[in-house]
Short mmCIF file of C-alpha atoms in Angstrom, two decimals:
data_model
loop_
_atom_site.label_atom_id
_atom_site.label_comp_id
_atom_site.label_asym_id
_atom_site.label_seq_id
_atom_site.Cartn_x
_atom_site.Cartn_y
_atom_site.Cartn_z
CA ALA O 1 17.94 -66.83 41.02
CA GLY O 2 15.19 -66.30 43.56
CA PHE O 3 12.18 -67.36 41.50
CA ASP O 4 9.20 -68.81 43.36
CA GLY O 5 8.29 -71.37 40.68
CA VAL O 6 8.71 -72.34 37.05
CA ASP O 7 6.32 -72.88 34.15
CA ILE O 8 7.59 -75.33 31.53
CA ASN O 9 6.22 -74.52 28.08
CA ALA O 10 5.45 -77.75 26.25
CA SER O 11 2.60 -76.24 24.23
CA SER O 12 1.92 -74.53 20.89
CA SER O 13 4.39 -75.80 18.28
CA HIS O 14 7.46 -75.51 20.50
CA LEU O 15 10.13 -78.18 20.81
CA LEU O 16 8.77 -79.94 23.88
CA HIS O 17 5.33 -80.21 22.31
CA ASN O 18 6.91 -81.77 19.23
CA PHE O 19 8.16 -84.57 21.48
CA LEU O 20 4.66 -85.07 22.93
CA SER O 21 2.87 -85.05 19.57
CA PRO O 22 2.43 -88.47 17.89
CA PHE O 23 2.47 -86.71 14.51
CA TRP O 24 5.71 -84.79 14.93
CA ASN O 25 7.62 -87.27 17.06
CA ARG O 26 8.63 -90.14 14.80
CA ARG O 27 11.67 -91.20 16.78
CA GLN O 28 12.32 -94.91 17.28
CA ASP O 29 14.40 -94.62 20.47
CA ASP O 30 13.73 -94.01 24.16
CA TYR O 31 12.10 -90.64 23.36
CA GLY O 32 9.59 -91.69 20.70
CA GLY O 33 6.90 -94.21 19.99
CA SER O 34 4.70 -94.93 23.01
CA ARG O 35 3.02 -92.23 25.09
CA GLU O 36 5.47 -92.78 27.93
CA LYS O 37 8.47 -92.44 25.64
CA ARG O 38 7.14 -89.31 23.93
CA ALA O 39 6.58 -87.73 27.36
CA ARG O 40 9.97 -88.83 28.68
CA LEU O 41 11.85 -85.60 27.90
CA VAL O 42 9.27 -83.44 29.70
CA THR O 43 8.93 -85.82 32.66
CA SER O 44 12.73 -85.97 32.94
CA ILE O 45 12.89 -82.16 33.06
CA ILE O 46 10.26 -82.08 35.82
CA ARG O 47 12.12 -84.69 37.88
CA GLU O 48 15.46 -82.91 37.45
CA VAL O 49 13.98 -79.57 38.53
CA LYS O 50 12.52 -81.22 41.62
CA LYS O 51 15.81 -82.97 42.33
CA ARG O 52 17.81 -79.75 42.19
CA LEU O 53 15.35 -77.32 43.81
CA GLY O 54 13.39 -79.54 46.16
CA THR O 55 10.12 -81.41 45.99
CA ASP O 56 8.25 -78.37 47.31
CA PHE O 57 9.43 -76.11 44.45
CA PRO O 58 6.35 -75.40 42.28
CA VAL O 59 6.51 -76.65 38.70
CA ALA O 60 3.65 -76.06 36.26
CA VAL O 61 3.60 -77.42 32.73
CA CYS O 62 1.80 -75.80 29.81
CA ILE O 63 0.59 -78.35 27.25
CA ASN O 64 -1.80 -78.53 24.34
CA GLY O 65 -5.07 -80.24 25.18
CA LEU O 66 -5.74 -80.58 21.47
CA GLU O 67 -3.75 -80.47 18.24
CA VAL O 68 -5.57 -79.78 14.96
CA GLY O 69 -3.93 -80.76 11.67
CA ARG O 70 -6.75 -80.43 9.17
CA ILE O 71 -5.66 -76.97 7.96
CA ILE O 72 -2.51 -78.46 6.42
CA GLY O 73 -4.18 -81.69 5.36
CA VAL O 74 -3.23 -83.84 8.37
CA ALA O 75 -5.96 -85.95 9.92
CA ASP O 76 -6.68 -84.78 13.48
CA GLU O 77 -6.61 -88.36 14.80
CA LYS O 78 -2.92 -88.55 13.83
CA CYS O 79 -2.21 -85.53 16.05
CA LEU O 80 -2.38 -84.98 19.79
CA THR O 81 -6.02 -85.77 20.58
CA PRO O 82 -7.78 -84.65 23.80
CA GLY O 83 -7.67 -88.23 25.12
CA GLU O 84 -3.97 -88.55 24.40
CA ALA O 85 -3.31 -85.14 25.98
CA ARG O 86 -5.10 -86.20 29.16
CA GLY O 87 -2.99 -89.36 29.29
CA ILE O 88 0.20 -87.30 28.97
CA ALA O 89 -1.01 -84.92 31.68
CA ARG O 90 -1.33 -87.87 34.06
CA LEU O 91 2.30 -88.78 33.34
CA LEU O 92 3.35 -85.20 34.09
CA GLU O 93 1.53 -85.33 37.41
CA GLU O 94 3.23 -88.63 38.27
CA ALA O 95 6.60 -87.01 37.48
CA GLY O 96 5.92 -84.28 40.07
CA ALA O 97 4.19 -81.46 38.17
CA ASN O 98 2.18 -79.24 40.53
CA ALA O 99 -0.20 -77.80 37.92
CA VAL O 100 -1.09 -78.09 34.24
CA GLN O 101 -2.01 -75.19 31.99
CA VAL O 102 -4.08 -76.08 28.93
CA ARG O 103 -3.80 -74.53 25.47
CA ASN O 104 -4.46 -75.84 21.97
CA HIS O 105 -2.51 -75.86 18.71
CA TRP O 106 -3.66 -75.51 15.11
CA MET O 107 -1.00 -76.57 12.63
CA GLY O 108 -0.43 -73.73 10.19
CA TYR O 109 -1.97 -71.16 12.55
CA HIS O 110 0.61 -71.00 15.34
CA VAL O 111 -0.58 -67.74 16.91
CA GLY O 112 -4.20 -68.91 16.86
CA GLY O 113 -3.31 -71.55 19.44
CA TYR O 114 -2.19 -69.23 22.23
CA LEU O 115 -4.29 -66.24 21.09
CA PRO O 116 -7.48 -68.12 20.17
CA ASP O 117 -9.32 -65.03 18.91
CA VAL O 118 -6.63 -64.56 16.24
CA LEU O 119 -7.79 -67.88 14.78
CA PHE O 120 -10.94 -66.00 13.71
CA TYR O 121 -9.12 -63.14 11.94
CA PRO O 122 -10.11 -62.24 9.30
CA GLU O 123 -12.12 -65.47 9.29
CA PRO O 124 -11.51 -69.00 10.60
CA PRO O 125 -9.26 -71.19 8.43
CA VAL O 126 -12.01 -73.83 8.30
CA PRO O 127 -15.80 -73.50 8.82
CA VAL O 128 -16.69 -73.13 12.49
CA ALA O 129 -19.23 -75.94 12.11
CA SER O 130 -16.33 -78.32 11.46
CA PHE O 131 -14.30 -77.30 14.54
CA PRO O 132 -13.46 -80.10 17.00
CA GLU O 133 -16.28 -80.52 19.52
CA GLU O 134 -13.81 -80.07 22.39
CA TYR O 135 -13.03 -76.54 21.12
CA ASP O 136 -15.53 -73.88 22.23
CA ALA O 137 -15.94 -71.53 19.25
CA SER O 138 -19.12 -69.88 20.56
CA ARG O 139 -17.37 -66.66 21.63
CA ARG O 140 -14.91 -66.30 18.73
CA GLY O 141 -11.95 -67.57 20.75
CA ALA O 142 -12.83 -66.35 24.24
CA GLY O 143 -12.84 -69.36 26.54
CA ALA O 144 -12.05 -71.71 23.65
CA ASN O 145 -9.93 -73.98 25.86
CA LEU O 146 -12.42 -74.37 28.73
CA PRO O 147 -13.77 -77.77 27.58
CA LEU O 148 -10.17 -79.02 27.33
CA ALA O 149 -9.40 -77.77 30.84
CA ALA O 150 -12.58 -79.38 32.16
CA GLY O 151 -11.50 -82.68 30.62
CA MET O 152 -8.11 -82.43 32.32
CA LYS O 153 -9.76 -81.84 35.68
CA GLN O 154 -11.56 -85.18 35.34
CA VAL O 155 -8.27 -87.13 35.32
CA LEU O 156 -5.89 -85.01 37.44
CA SER O 157 -5.64 -84.31 41.15
CA ILE O 158 -3.34 -81.30 40.66
CA PRO O 159 -4.72 -77.85 39.73
CA VAL O 160 -5.68 -77.14 36.12
CA ILE O 161 -5.13 -73.63 34.73
CA ALA O 162 -7.41 -72.42 31.94
CA VAL O 163 -6.24 -69.73 29.49
CA GLY O 164 -7.47 -68.13 26.27
CA LYS O 165 -8.94 -64.59 26.16
CA LEU O 166 -10.66 -65.03 29.52
CA ASP O 167 -12.06 -62.01 31.32
CA PRO O 168 -13.04 -61.83 35.01
CA VAL O 169 -16.70 -62.65 34.32
CA LEU O 170 -16.04 -65.65 32.09
CA GLY O 171 -13.18 -66.77 34.30
CA GLU O 172 -15.32 -66.63 37.45
CA LYS O 173 -18.04 -68.64 35.69
CA ALA O 174 -15.48 -71.30 34.70
CA LEU O 175 -14.25 -71.57 38.29
CA ARG O 176 -17.78 -71.72 39.67
CA GLU O 177 -18.76 -74.48 37.24
CA GLY O 178 -15.63 -76.50 38.00
CA GLN O 179 -14.04 -76.24 34.56
CA ALA O 180 -10.71 -75.07 36.01
CA ASP O 181 -8.93 -74.37 39.29
CA PHE O 182 -7.08 -71.23 38.18
CA ILE O 183 -7.50 -68.66 35.41
CA GLY O 184 -4.48 -67.46 33.46
CA MET O 185 -4.37 -64.10 31.69
CA THR O 186 -1.72 -62.24 29.72
CA ARG O 187 -3.12 -59.53 27.48
CA ARG O 188 -5.68 -58.34 30.03
CA LEU O 189 -2.90 -57.94 32.61
CA ILE O 190 -0.85 -56.01 30.06
CA ALA O 191 -3.79 -53.68 29.54
CA ASP O 192 -4.34 -53.32 33.30
CA PRO O 193 -1.75 -54.80 35.71
CA GLU O 194 -4.08 -53.86 38.59
CA LEU O 195 -6.81 -56.19 37.32
CA PRO O 196 -6.52 -58.78 40.14
CA ARG O 197 -6.77 -56.11 42.84
CA LYS O 198 -9.73 -54.48 41.10
CA VAL O 199 -11.51 -57.82 40.81
CA ALA O 200 -10.88 -58.55 44.48
CA ALA O 201 -12.32 -55.16 45.40
CA GLY O 202 -15.36 -55.62 43.15
CA ARG O 203 -14.29 -52.77 40.87
CA LEU O 204 -14.78 -54.51 37.53
CA ALA O 205 -15.95 -51.28 35.87
CA ASP O 206 -12.55 -49.71 36.62
CA ILE O 207 -10.60 -52.36 34.71
CA ALA O 208 -8.97 -51.00 31.55
CA PRO O 209 -10.21 -53.27 28.77
CA CYS O 210 -7.98 -55.22 26.43
CA THR O 211 -9.30 -54.59 22.91
CA ALA O 212 -7.19 -57.37 21.36
CA CYS O 213 -5.24 -55.09 19.02
CA GLU O 214 -2.23 -57.45 19.44
CA ASN O 215 0.21 -54.53 19.61
CA CYS O 216 1.75 -56.22 22.65
CA LEU O 217 2.58 -59.15 20.39
CA GLY O 218 3.92 -57.10 17.51
CA THR O 219 5.49 -54.00 19.06
CA GLY O 220 5.64 -54.53 22.82
CA ARG O 221 3.20 -51.66 23.30
CA CYS O 222 -0.39 -51.47 24.50
CA ARG O 223 -3.27 -49.52 23.00
CA ILE O 224 -4.74 -48.52 26.35
CA ASN O 225 -1.85 -48.86 28.81
CA ALA O 226 0.68 -46.18 27.95
CA ASP O 227 2.78 -47.25 30.97
CA LEU O 228 3.61 -50.69 29.59
CA GLY O 229 7.28 -51.31 30.26
CA THR O 230 7.66 -48.11 32.27
CA GLU O 231 5.47 -48.92 35.27
CA HIS O 232 8.05 -47.30 37.54
CA ASN O 233 6.95 -43.94 36.11
CA THR O 234 3.98 -43.61 38.42
CA ILE O 235 1.41 -40.83 38.10
CA GLU O 236 2.36 -38.30 40.76
CA LYS O 237 0.11 -35.69 42.32
CA ALA O 238 0.80 -32.21 40.94
CA ALA O 239 2.58 -29.71 43.17
CA ARG O 240 -0.05 -27.12 42.27
CA VAL O 241 -3.63 -27.66 41.19
CA LYS O 242 -4.29 -26.10 37.79
CA ARG O 243 -7.37 -25.41 35.76
CA VAL O 244 -6.84 -27.64 32.73
CA VAL O 245 -8.92 -27.60 29.57
CA VAL O 246 -8.73 -30.57 27.20
CA VAL O 247 -10.10 -29.87 23.73
CA GLY O 248 -11.25 -33.02 21.93
CA GLY O 249 -12.78 -36.23 23.22
CA GLY O 250 -10.84 -38.77 21.18
CA PRO O 251 -8.39 -41.29 22.68
CA ALA O 252 -5.63 -38.69 23.19
CA GLY O 253 -7.94 -36.19 24.88
CA LEU O 254 -9.64 -38.83 27.02
CA GLU O 255 -6.34 -40.16 28.34
CA ALA O 256 -5.02 -36.64 28.92
CA ALA O 257 -8.14 -35.76 30.91
CA ARG O 258 -7.89 -38.98 32.93
CA VAL O 259 -4.22 -38.56 33.83
CA ALA O 260 -4.54 -34.83 34.55
CA ALA O 261 -7.46 -35.54 36.89
CA LEU O 262 -5.52 -38.31 38.61
CA ARG O 263 -2.79 -35.77 39.29
CA GLY O 264 -5.34 -33.60 41.08
CA HIS O 265 -5.99 -30.94 38.46
CA ASP O 266 -9.38 -29.31 37.87
CA VAL O 267 -10.15 -30.66 34.39
CA THR O 268 -12.78 -29.68 31.83
CA LEU O 269 -13.08 -31.57 28.55
CA TYR O 270 -14.67 -29.92 25.50
CA GLU O 271 -15.98 -31.99 22.60
CA LYS O 272 -17.75 -30.18 19.78
CA SER O 273 -19.77 -33.25 18.76
CA ASN O 274 -22.41 -34.83 20.95
CA ARG O 275 -20.40 -37.93 21.85
CA LEU O 276 -16.98 -39.00 23.08
CA GLY O 277 -14.52 -41.21 21.26
CA GLY O 278 -13.28 -39.15 18.34
CA LEU O 279 -12.66 -41.53 15.43
CA LEU O 280 -12.95 -44.65 17.63
CA PRO O 281 -16.62 -45.32 16.68
CA LEU O 282 -15.67 -45.04 13.00
CA ALA O 283 -12.74 -47.39 13.56
CA ALA O 284 -15.10 -49.79 15.33
CA LEU O 285 -17.43 -49.68 12.33
CA VAL O 286 -14.65 -50.59 9.91
CA LYS O 287 -12.84 -53.09 12.13
CA GLY O 288 -15.97 -54.66 13.56
CA THR O 289 -16.49 -55.16 17.27
CA ASP O 290 -16.41 -58.95 17.61
CA LEU O 291 -12.62 -59.18 17.81
CA GLU O 292 -11.66 -55.57 18.66
CA PRO O 293 -14.28 -54.20 21.08
CA LEU O 294 -13.36 -50.53 20.72
CA PRO O 295 -16.68 -49.29 22.18
CA GLU O 296 -15.54 -50.80 25.51
CA MET O 297 -12.54 -48.47 25.40
CA VAL O 298 -14.75 -45.41 25.00
CA ARG O 299 -17.07 -46.55 27.81
CA TYR O 300 -14.08 -47.17 30.08
CA PHE O 301 -12.66 -43.69 29.53
CA LYS O 302 -16.05 -42.09 30.08
CA ARG O 303 -16.48 -43.95 33.39
CA GLN O 304 -13.00 -42.99 34.53
CA ILE O 305 -13.09 -39.30 33.78
CA THR O 306 -16.64 -38.99 35.13
CA GLY O 307 -15.61 -40.71 38.34
CA LEU O 308 -12.59 -38.44 38.65
CA GLY O 309 -14.76 -35.34 38.45
CA VAL O 310 -13.82 -34.21 34.94
CA LYS O 311 -16.42 -31.77 33.65
CA ILE O 312 -17.55 -32.89 30.18
CA ARG O 313 -18.87 -30.29 27.75
CA LEU O 314 -20.42 -32.07 24.78
CA GLY O 315 -21.60 -30.08 21.80
CA ARG O 316 -19.38 -27.17 22.84
CA GLU O 317 -16.59 -25.79 20.70
CA PHE O 318 -13.62 -24.31 22.51
CA ASN O 319 -12.55 -21.05 20.90
CA LEU O 320 -10.82 -17.81 21.90
CA LYS O 321 -14.04 -16.49 23.41
CA GLU O 322 -14.35 -19.58 25.60
CA LEU O 323 -10.66 -19.32 26.46
CA GLU O 324 -11.10 -15.76 27.66
CA LYS O 325 -14.16 -16.75 29.65
CA THR O 326 -12.64 -19.78 31.44
CA LYS O 327 -9.04 -18.53 31.80
CA PRO O 328 -7.42 -21.97 32.15
CA ASP O 329 -3.86 -22.45 33.34
CA ALA O 330 -3.25 -25.08 30.67
CA VAL O 331 -4.91 -26.01 27.40
CA ILE O 332 -4.35 -29.45 25.86
CA LEU O 333 -5.44 -29.61 22.23
CA ALA O 334 -6.52 -33.04 21.02
CA THR O 335 -8.58 -32.00 18.05
CA GLY O 336 -7.43 -34.70 15.63
CA GLY O 337 -5.77 -34.57 12.25
CA THR O 338 -7.08 -33.64 8.84
CA ALA O 339 -7.74 -35.97 5.94
CA ALA O 340 -4.92 -36.09 3.40
CA VAL O 341 -6.03 -35.36 -0.16
CA PRO O 342 -3.74 -36.95 -2.76
CA GLU O 343 -2.58 -34.63 -5.51
CA ILE O 344 -3.95 -36.60 -8.42
CA PRO O 345 -5.56 -35.00 -11.50
CA GLY O 346 -9.28 -35.73 -11.33
CA ILE O 347 -9.38 -36.16 -7.54
CA GLY O 348 -12.51 -33.98 -7.48
CA GLY O 349 -14.45 -36.33 -9.74
CA ARG O 350 -18.02 -37.30 -8.86
CA HIS O 351 -17.12 -40.96 -8.26
CA VAL O 352 -14.33 -40.02 -5.82
CA ILE O 353 -15.72 -40.27 -2.31
CA ASN O 354 -14.78 -37.27 -0.20
CA THR O 355 -13.32 -38.78 2.98
CA PRO O 356 -14.22 -35.93 5.40
CA ALA O 357 -17.77 -35.82 4.01
CA LEU O 358 -18.06 -39.59 4.38
CA HIS O 359 -16.81 -39.35 7.97
CA ARG O 360 -19.37 -36.67 8.77
CA ARG O 361 -22.17 -38.72 7.26
CA LEU O 362 -21.19 -41.86 9.13
CA LYS O 363 -20.82 -39.94 12.39
CA SER O 364 -24.39 -38.66 12.02
CA PHE O 365 -25.61 -42.25 11.64
CA LEU O 366 -23.46 -43.38 14.59
CA ARG O 367 -25.28 -40.91 16.84
CA PHE O 368 -28.36 -43.08 16.66
CA LEU O 369 -27.26 -46.54 15.57
CA GLY O 370 -23.86 -47.34 17.10
CA PRO O 371 -21.05 -49.14 15.25
CA GLU O 372 -22.48 -52.66 15.73
CA LEU O 373 -25.90 -51.95 14.20
CA LEU O 374 -24.55 -49.62 11.53
CA GLY O 375 -22.02 -52.28 10.57
CA ARG O 376 -24.85 -54.74 9.95
CA LEU O 377 -26.87 -52.20 7.97
CA THR O 378 -23.92 -51.43 5.67
CA GLY O 379 -24.15 -55.05 4.60
CA LEU O 380 -27.49 -54.14 3.04
CA TRP O 381 -26.65 -50.75 1.51
CA MET O 382 -23.76 -48.31 1.21
CA PRO O 383 -23.23 -45.27 -1.03
CA VAL O 384 -20.34 -47.10 -2.70
CA GLY O 385 -20.20 -48.71 -6.15
CA LYS O 386 -19.66 -52.39 -6.82
CA SER O 387 -16.02 -51.96 -7.89
CA VAL O 388 -13.85 -49.86 -5.60
CA VAL O 389 -10.28 -48.57 -5.68
CA VAL O 390 -8.86 -47.70 -2.26
CA ILE O 391 -5.99 -45.21 -2.45
CA GLY O 392 -3.58 -46.01 0.38
CA GLY O 393 -2.37 -49.39 1.50
CA ASP O 394 -1.35 -48.90 5.11
CA ILE O 395 -3.48 -50.18 7.99
CA HIS O 396 -6.35 -47.79 7.22
CA GLY O 397 -6.58 -48.74 3.56
CA CYS O 398 -6.17 -52.46 4.20
CA GLU O 399 -8.86 -52.56 6.88
CA LEU O 400 -11.17 -50.50 4.67
CA GLY O 401 -10.53 -52.97 1.86
CA GLU O 402 -11.49 -55.84 4.16
CA PHE O 403 -14.64 -53.97 5.24
CA LEU O 404 -15.72 -53.38 1.62
CA SER O 405 -14.92 -56.91 0.48
CA ARG O 406 -17.06 -58.36 3.26
CA ARG O 407 -19.93 -56.29 1.84
CA GLY O 408 -19.66 -57.68 -1.64
CA ARG O 409 -17.46 -55.07 -3.28
CA SER O 410 -14.72 -55.86 -5.77
CA VAL O 411 -11.71 -54.13 -4.21
CA THR O 412 -8.30 -53.00 -5.43
CA ILE O 413 -5.94 -51.34 -2.94
CA VAL O 414 -3.14 -49.21 -4.39
CA GLU O 415 -0.14 -47.96 -2.44
CA GLU O 416 2.84 -45.85 -3.51
CA ASP O 417 5.19 -47.48 -1.02
CA GLU O 418 6.63 -50.86 -1.90
CA THR O 419 5.65 -52.23 1.52
CA PRO O 420 1.89 -52.24 2.20
CA GLY O 421 0.25 -52.84 5.55
CA LYS O 422 2.23 -50.32 7.57
CA GLY O 423 0.84 -50.00 11.10
CA MET O 424 -0.45 -53.57 11.18
CA VAL O 425 0.89 -56.27 13.50
CA ASP O 426 2.95 -58.57 11.29
CA VAL O 427 1.06 -61.80 11.98
CA LEU O 428 -2.34 -60.13 11.47
CA MET O 429 -1.09 -58.59 8.24
CA ALA O 430 0.02 -62.00 7.00
CA TYR O 431 -3.37 -63.54 7.77
CA LEU O 432 -5.20 -60.60 6.15
CA PHE O 433 -3.12 -60.70 2.96
CA THR O 434 -3.76 -64.44 2.68
CA TRP O 435 -7.47 -63.70 3.04
CA PHE O 436 -7.20 -60.98 0.37
CA ARG O 437 -5.84 -63.53 -2.11
CA LYS O 438 -8.63 -65.95 -1.21
CA LYS O 439 -11.34 -63.30 -1.63
CA GLY O 440 -9.95 -61.71 -4.76
CA VAL O 441 -8.89 -58.41 -3.19
CA THR O 442 -6.09 -56.99 -5.32
CA LEU O 443 -3.18 -55.33 -3.52
CA MET O 444 -0.92 -53.18 -5.72
CA PRO O 445 2.12 -51.70 -3.92
CA GLY O 446 4.85 -49.62 -5.48
CA VAL O 447 2.60 -47.73 -7.90
CA ARG O 448 2.58 -44.08 -8.98
CA TYR O 449 -0.78 -42.35 -9.21
CA GLU O 450 -1.27 -40.73 -12.62
CA GLU O 451 -4.88 -39.55 -12.98
CA ILE O 452 -8.50 -40.26 -12.17
CA THR O 453 -10.96 -40.44 -15.06
CA VAL O 454 -14.54 -41.60 -15.45
CA ASN O 455 -13.11 -45.04 -16.14
CA GLY O 456 -11.17 -45.35 -12.90
CA LEU O 457 -7.65 -44.72 -11.57
CA THR O 458 -4.65 -44.76 -13.86
CA VAL O 459 -1.32 -45.73 -12.28
CA ILE O 460 2.20 -46.61 -13.29
CA ASN O 461 2.63 -50.09 -11.85
CA GLU O 462 5.71 -51.78 -10.41
CA GLU O 463 6.82 -52.88 -13.87
CA GLY O 464 6.67 -49.29 -15.12
CA ASN O 465 3.61 -49.88 -17.26
CA ARG O 466 0.63 -47.57 -17.45
CA GLN O 467 -2.53 -49.26 -16.19
CA THR O 468 -6.10 -48.10 -15.63
CA ILE O 469 -7.97 -49.79 -12.80
CA ALA O 470 -11.69 -49.70 -13.53
CA ALA O 471 -13.79 -48.48 -10.60
CA ASP O 472 -17.29 -47.24 -9.83
CA SER O 473 -15.98 -45.58 -6.66
CA ILE O 474 -12.57 -44.34 -5.57
CA ILE O 475 -11.90 -43.82 -1.87
CA PRO O 476 -8.76 -42.09 -0.52
CA ALA O 477 -7.68 -43.79 2.71
CA LEU O 478 -4.36 -42.12 3.38
CA PRO O 479 -2.90 -41.43 6.84
CA LEU O 480 -4.13 -38.24 8.45
CA GLU O 481 -2.07 -35.06 8.41
CA ALA O 482 -1.25 -32.92 11.44
CA ASN O 483 -3.65 -30.07 12.15
CA PRO O 484 -1.85 -27.19 13.89
CA TYR O 485 -4.65 -24.67 13.19
CA LEU O 486 -5.98 -24.33 16.73
CA LEU O 487 -2.50 -24.48 18.23
CA LYS O 488 -1.48 -21.42 16.23
CA ILE O 489 -4.55 -19.55 17.44
CA MET O 490 -4.22 -20.55 21.10
CA GLU O 491 -0.46 -20.38 21.52
CA GLY O 492 0.50 -17.57 23.85
CA LYS O 493 -3.12 -17.00 24.93
CA ALA O 494 -2.80 -19.28 27.97
CA PRO O 495 0.18 -19.97 30.27
CA GLU O 496 0.53 -23.51 28.88
CA VAL O 497 -0.71 -24.77 25.51
CA TYR O 498 0.00 -28.27 24.22
CA ALA O 499 -0.97 -30.25 21.12
CA ILE O 500 -1.32 -34.02 21.36
CA GLY O 501 -2.44 -36.95 19.27
CA ASP O 502 -3.17 -36.67 15.57
CA CYS O 503 -3.32 -32.87 15.56
CA ARG O 504 0.36 -32.90 16.57
CA GLU O 505 1.58 -36.03 14.79
CA PRO O 506 -0.82 -38.58 13.28
CA GLY O 507 -0.42 -42.16 14.41
CA LEU O 508 -2.38 -45.12 15.70
CA ILE O 509 -4.69 -45.31 18.71
CA ARG O 510 -1.80 -46.46 20.89
CA ASP O 511 0.21 -43.37 19.88
CA ALA O 512 -2.64 -41.01 20.70
CA VAL O 513 -3.15 -42.53 24.16
CA ALA O 514 0.59 -42.46 24.87
CA ASP O 515 0.79 -38.81 23.80
CA GLY O 516 -2.13 -37.87 26.05
CA SER O 517 -0.52 -39.59 29.02
CA ARG O 518 2.88 -38.03 28.37
CA VAL O 519 1.64 -34.45 28.20
CA ALA O 520 -0.81 -34.74 31.11
CA ARG O 521 2.06 -35.85 33.34
CA ALA O 522 3.97 -32.70 32.43
CA VAL O 523 1.17 -30.22 33.09
#
């Protein structure tokens, strides 16, 4: 078929690993029992590949350097231990393997083995202090497998490949310190396929960051790389240079400005606040930045558009007067959506937190504190009561519920739809809902909102019964609604006027970036 090599996956909880594992492999024949017999299937595959394709055909094998069973009540010493894994790796080398890639596997947390940061979402399944000493938990999953790779290097003469949320800086350090011979990446190359070339050229600041949203795992899309899967659609230089105005500095506007500038247009970006990012800093506050470093995304976009010569006008509102003054050829509106207000009697009550007002207040704090520091301070005080009802159970409501629960609030999340968690990656949703049950967060899908009183929110539950949920505070967290206001004003006042992102059709960050890229290519 023309391939240059093959990587045999005998890791995670896949079939070939089950043969290697002393816990899972309980066979009493030639393929079970001793280490050599448990490795026989994999070594036979290696030898057969070499026999058919030649001894010089590269064969790498991906194995677990550690198997952890304690989550499901299995003693770790009954599983694949680091010492046993190193012994198996020697057998693979003897069979003709040209390289070994090292992962780990946690029984009951399959995804946490090959995406080690996911093991920490929403929190580790066991206390970090009790993690195996060969597992590096110091960076919440990043580089977790490096000690295992280093152990493999001590017993093998073939190259060892380290993987596990490695970035160029951490990867280079591992190579320099002799922990591995090669660094493997997946998600970072999805976010920026040009990463190796940029590293080679010393352009680390130009690398689009992976923010570990896991959309590539759940939907085959990428939050920051709108070209994923359509890389053949390259960004072409425009036939005619246009004066392009982008209104709004959120993810849609930033990507539109970047792509338009790459095409050679003269781009000016207006943002009425004093900072870029739109709702990204607020999202970073709620999500936290340890696992999803959204501030890196904002910094990346700012570096890119600045380097491309985009003129940034912070604290400037773009209106008809400014339009007449600048006379752009094209206007791209990325002004965001508007908060949805549920039509519930009593929605204007004093204990109902006005979402736009809350956003404005938090944004004023973010000007000076940043999402990381403000996130820590909200652990000390927030203008929210001890018992909270969150109206809306999609990704926004669920992540808000997690945020509030972490800060000591008793949380109930209500959702009209029978399926909560819309917008979340399935595996992350499953882990979060398990955490909800553990922490006492109540999730009530399939309800009908009746009224808000001083006692709380009254709903008709799934069983058709009327129920009042007591709450000190009620917070609407519904999806945004489109905001065509500025489009109606600007349409026809410039040769080209476009609306993108949430102001056109609300969605997730990935949707906003994709929309910005799509429209900027058409300008």
